[in-house]
Amino acid sequence: MTNQGKANRNKGAAFERHVATELRAVYPEARRGYQRRSGSDEPDIAGTPWWVECKVSKGTPQVYRAYWQAERDSDGRSILVVSKQDRTDPLVTLTLSDFLDLLSRLGGNLRVNENQTLDPQPCDSNAEHCSSWPLD
């Protein structure tokens, strides 16, 4: 294996560890999945109800390829792709139907702060600062 190949593999493993650490706030059992060359033994991040595929790259990550890989390897769980380009924040990709299902499970009402960004806590619909953002 070339030094570049090893560096890319290490970069991917570090990103997977970072994502697993972040997901532990919601899923305490989240951990980097066991991988073989085929990659289909476990998702990149195990211990969640999602099949999580992680991709990090210097250029633009191939999100659709990552999604299709997860779709091929998945055990039937909904797929979540966490991708990151160097020096950018990670992005999460999921199907529109999974996203709408997630919103409906949150009750449709989310708290929006003064900067029009989501507050992590759901709110009751009588609160002055609550909104059905982004569908005002």
mmCIF file of C-alpha atoms in Angstrom:
data_model
loop_
_atom_site.group_PDB
_atom_site.id
_atom_site.type_symbol
_atom_site.label_atom_id
_atom_site.label_comp_id
_atom_site.label_asym_id
_atom_site.label_seq_id
_atom_site.Cartn_x
_atom_site.Cartn_y
_atom_site.Cartn_z
ATOM 1 C CA MET A 1 0.000 0.000 0.000
ATOM 2 C CA THR A 2 1.251 3.456 -0.837
ATOM 3 C CA ASN A 3 1.778 6.119 1.807
ATOM 4 C CA GLN A 4 -1.101 8.115 0.270
ATOM 5 C CA GLY A 5 -3.441 5.124 0.519
ATOM 6 C CA LYS A 6 -2.520 4.582 4.161
ATOM 7 C CA ALA A 7 -2.967 8.300 4.895
ATOM 8 C CA ASN A 8 -6.448 8.255 3.304
ATOM 9 C CA ARG A 9 -7.414 5.154 5.283
ATOM 10 C CA ASN A 10 -6.201 6.772 8.526
ATOM 11 C CA LYS A 11 -8.081 9.985 7.685
ATOM 12 C CA GLY A 12 -11.274 7.973 7.112
ATOM 13 C CA ALA A 13 -10.831 6.049 10.369
ATOM 14 C CA ALA A 14 -10.261 9.289 12.316
ATOM 15 C CA PHE A 15 -13.423 10.786 10.803
ATOM 16 C CA GLU A 16 -15.420 7.670 11.708
ATOM 17 C CA ARG A 17 -14.164 7.903 15.311
ATOM 18 C CA HIS A 18 -15.144 11.591 15.401
ATOM 19 C CA VAL A 19 -18.653 10.847 14.095
ATOM 20 C CA ALA A 20 -19.088 7.978 16.575
ATOM 21 C CA THR A 21 -18.048 10.278 19.424
ATOM 22 C CA GLU A 22 -20.555 12.931 18.325
ATOM 23 C CA LEU A 23 -23.374 10.377 17.945
ATOM 24 C CA ARG A 24 -22.789 9.043 21.486
ATOM 25 C CA ALA A 25 -24.592 12.146 22.794
ATOM 26 C CA VAL A 26 -27.788 10.584 21.384
ATOM 27 C CA TYR A 27 -26.824 6.914 21.018
ATOM 28 C CA PRO A 28 -24.514 5.941 23.916
ATOM 29 C CA GLU A 29 -23.577 2.646 22.209
ATOM 30 C CA ALA A 30 -22.321 4.354 19.017
ATOM 31 C CA ARG A 31 -18.894 3.117 17.980
ATOM 32 C CA ARG A 32 -16.818 2.643 14.880
ATOM 33 C CA GLY A 33 -18.101 -0.457 13.097
ATOM 34 C CA TYR A 34 -16.068 -3.553 12.383
ATOM 35 C CA GLN A 35 -14.938 -3.469 8.762
ATOM 36 C CA ARG A 36 -13.381 -5.948 6.407
ATOM 37 C CA ARG A 37 -12.266 -5.220 2.883
ATOM 38 C CA SER A 38 -15.846 -5.623 1.609
ATOM 39 C CA GLY A 39 -17.091 -3.116 4.185
ATOM 40 C CA SER A 40 -20.408 -4.906 4.571
ATOM 41 C CA ASP A 41 -19.940 -6.489 8.021
ATOM 42 C CA GLU A 42 -21.243 -3.453 9.899
ATOM 43 C CA PRO A 43 -21.946 0.165 9.026
ATOM 44 C CA ASP A 44 -19.100 2.632 9.506
ATOM 45 C CA ILE A 45 -20.808 3.605 12.776
ATOM 46 C CA ALA A 46 -22.539 0.802 14.696
ATOM 47 C CA GLY A 47 -24.767 1.084 17.770
ATOM 48 C CA THR A 48 -27.419 3.363 16.208
ATOM 49 C CA PRO A 49 -30.765 2.659 14.532
ATOM 50 C CA TRP A 50 -29.279 4.008 11.259
ATOM 51 C CA TRP A 51 -26.927 2.415 8.746
ATOM 52 C CA VAL A 52 -24.274 5.155 8.954
ATOM 53 C CA GLU A 53 -21.801 5.550 6.092
ATOM 54 C CA CYS A 54 -18.969 8.084 6.555
ATOM 55 C CA LYS A 55 -16.973 9.711 3.769
ATOM 56 C CA VAL A 56 -14.221 12.303 4.070
ATOM 57 C CA SER A 57 -12.081 13.615 1.242
ATOM 58 C CA LYS A 58 -9.899 16.460 0.089
ATOM 59 C CA GLY A 59 -12.328 17.198 -2.753
ATOM 60 C CA THR A 60 -16.093 16.919 -2.827
ATOM 61 C CA PRO A 61 -17.203 13.604 -1.295
ATOM 62 C CA GLN A 62 -19.187 11.309 -3.571
ATOM 63 C CA VAL A 63 -22.408 11.337 -1.538
ATOM 64 C CA TYR A 64 -24.496 9.312 -3.994
ATOM 65 C CA ARG A 65 -21.809 6.655 -4.255
ATOM 66 C CA ALA A 66 -21.660 6.497 -0.463
ATOM 67 C CA TYR A 67 -25.457 6.213 -0.310
ATOM 68 C CA TRP A 68 -25.529 3.457 -2.942
ATOM 69 C CA GLN A 69 -22.763 1.589 -1.093
ATOM 70 C CA ALA A 70 -24.743 1.792 2.143
ATOM 71 C CA GLU A 71 -27.926 0.749 0.338
ATOM 72 C CA ARG A 72 -26.129 -2.320 -1.033
ATOM 73 C CA ASP A 73 -24.593 -3.243 2.339
ATOM 74 C CA SER A 74 -27.436 -2.257 4.679
ATOM 75 C CA ASP A 75 -29.293 -4.755 6.812
ATOM 76 C CA GLY A 76 -32.543 -2.868 6.154
ATOM 77 C CA ARG A 77 -32.018 0.121 8.431
ATOM 78 C CA SER A 78 -32.528 3.633 7.127
ATOM 79 C CA ILE A 79 -29.346 5.067 5.661
ATOM 80 C CA LEU A 80 -27.537 8.132 6.902
ATOM 81 C CA VAL A 81 -24.444 9.396 5.049
ATOM 82 C CA VAL A 82 -22.102 11.681 6.975
ATOM 83 C CA SER A 83 -19.702 13.381 4.577
ATOM 84 C CA LYS A 84 -16.988 15.957 4.974
ATOM 85 C CA GLN A 85 -14.668 17.836 2.677
ATOM 86 C CA ASP A 86 -11.387 19.057 4.170
ATOM 87 C CA ARG A 87 -11.765 22.245 6.225
ATOM 88 C CA THR A 88 -15.587 22.154 6.163
ATOM 89 C CA ASP A 89 -18.271 21.071 8.585
ATOM 90 C CA PRO A 90 -19.681 17.566 8.130
ATOM 91 C CA LEU A 91 -22.986 17.212 6.295
ATOM 92 C CA VAL A 92 -25.669 14.576 6.803
ATOM 93 C CA THR A 93 -27.605 13.120 3.886
ATOM 94 C CA LEU A 94 -30.734 10.994 4.128
ATOM 95 C CA THR A 95 -33.741 10.394 1.902
ATOM 96 C CA LEU A 96 -36.540 12.931 1.904
ATOM 97 C CA SER A 97 -38.964 10.286 3.218
ATOM 98 C CA ASP A 98 -36.628 9.480 6.145
ATOM 99 C CA PHE A 99 -36.213 13.202 6.825
ATOM 100 C CA LEU A 100 -39.990 13.767 6.831
ATOM 101 C CA ASP A 101 -40.450 10.759 9.113
ATOM 102 C CA LEU A 102 -37.836 12.218 11.476
ATOM 103 C CA LEU A 103 -39.618 15.585 11.496
ATOM 104 C CA SER A 104 -42.973 13.958 12.183
ATOM 105 C CA ARG A 105 -41.466 12.051 15.125
ATOM 106 C CA LEU A 106 -40.307 15.393 16.507
ATOM 107 C CA GLY A 107 -43.900 16.553 16.368
ATOM 108 C CA GLY A 108 -43.407 19.020 13.527
ATOM 109 C CA ASN A 109 -42.843 21.911 15.946
ATOM 110 C CA LEU A 110 -39.269 22.866 16.616
ATOM 111 C CA ARG A 111 -37.913 25.727 18.657
ATOM 112 C CA VAL A 112 -36.254 28.436 16.553
ATOM 113 C CA ASN A 113 -33.960 30.949 18.239
ATOM 114 C CA GLU A 114 -33.582 34.633 17.412
ATOM 115 C CA ASN A 115 -31.074 33.793 14.644
ATOM 116 C CA GLN A 116 -33.662 31.574 12.924
ATOM 117 C CA THR A 117 -31.607 28.468 13.641
ATOM 118 C CA LEU A 118 -32.909 25.351 15.306
ATOM 119 C CA ASP A 119 -32.742 25.108 19.061
ATOM 120 C CA PRO A 120 -32.056 21.490 20.045
ATOM 121 C CA GLN A 121 -35.139 21.292 22.277
ATOM 122 C CA PRO A 122 -38.655 20.808 20.884
ATOM 123 C CA CYS A 123 -41.178 23.280 22.215
ATOM 124 C CA ASP A 124 -44.888 23.467 22.830
ATOM 125 C CA SER A 125 -46.890 25.236 20.143
ATOM 126 C CA ASN A 126 -48.052 27.983 22.555
ATOM 127 C CA ALA A 127 -44.557 29.374 23.114
ATOM 128 C CA GLU A 128 -43.994 32.758 21.473
ATOM 129 C CA HIS A 129 -40.643 31.753 19.956
ATOM 130 C CA CYS A 130 -41.908 28.468 18.483
ATOM 131 C CA SER A 131 -42.365 28.093 14.801
ATOM 132 C CA SER A 132 -42.951 25.302 12.344
ATOM 133 C CA TRP A 133 -39.764 26.457 10.624
ATOM 134 C CA PRO A 134 -38.922 26.148 7.820
ATOM 135 C CA LEU A 135 -42.571 25.958 6.775
ATOM 136 C CA ASP A 136 -43.730 29.278 8.256
#
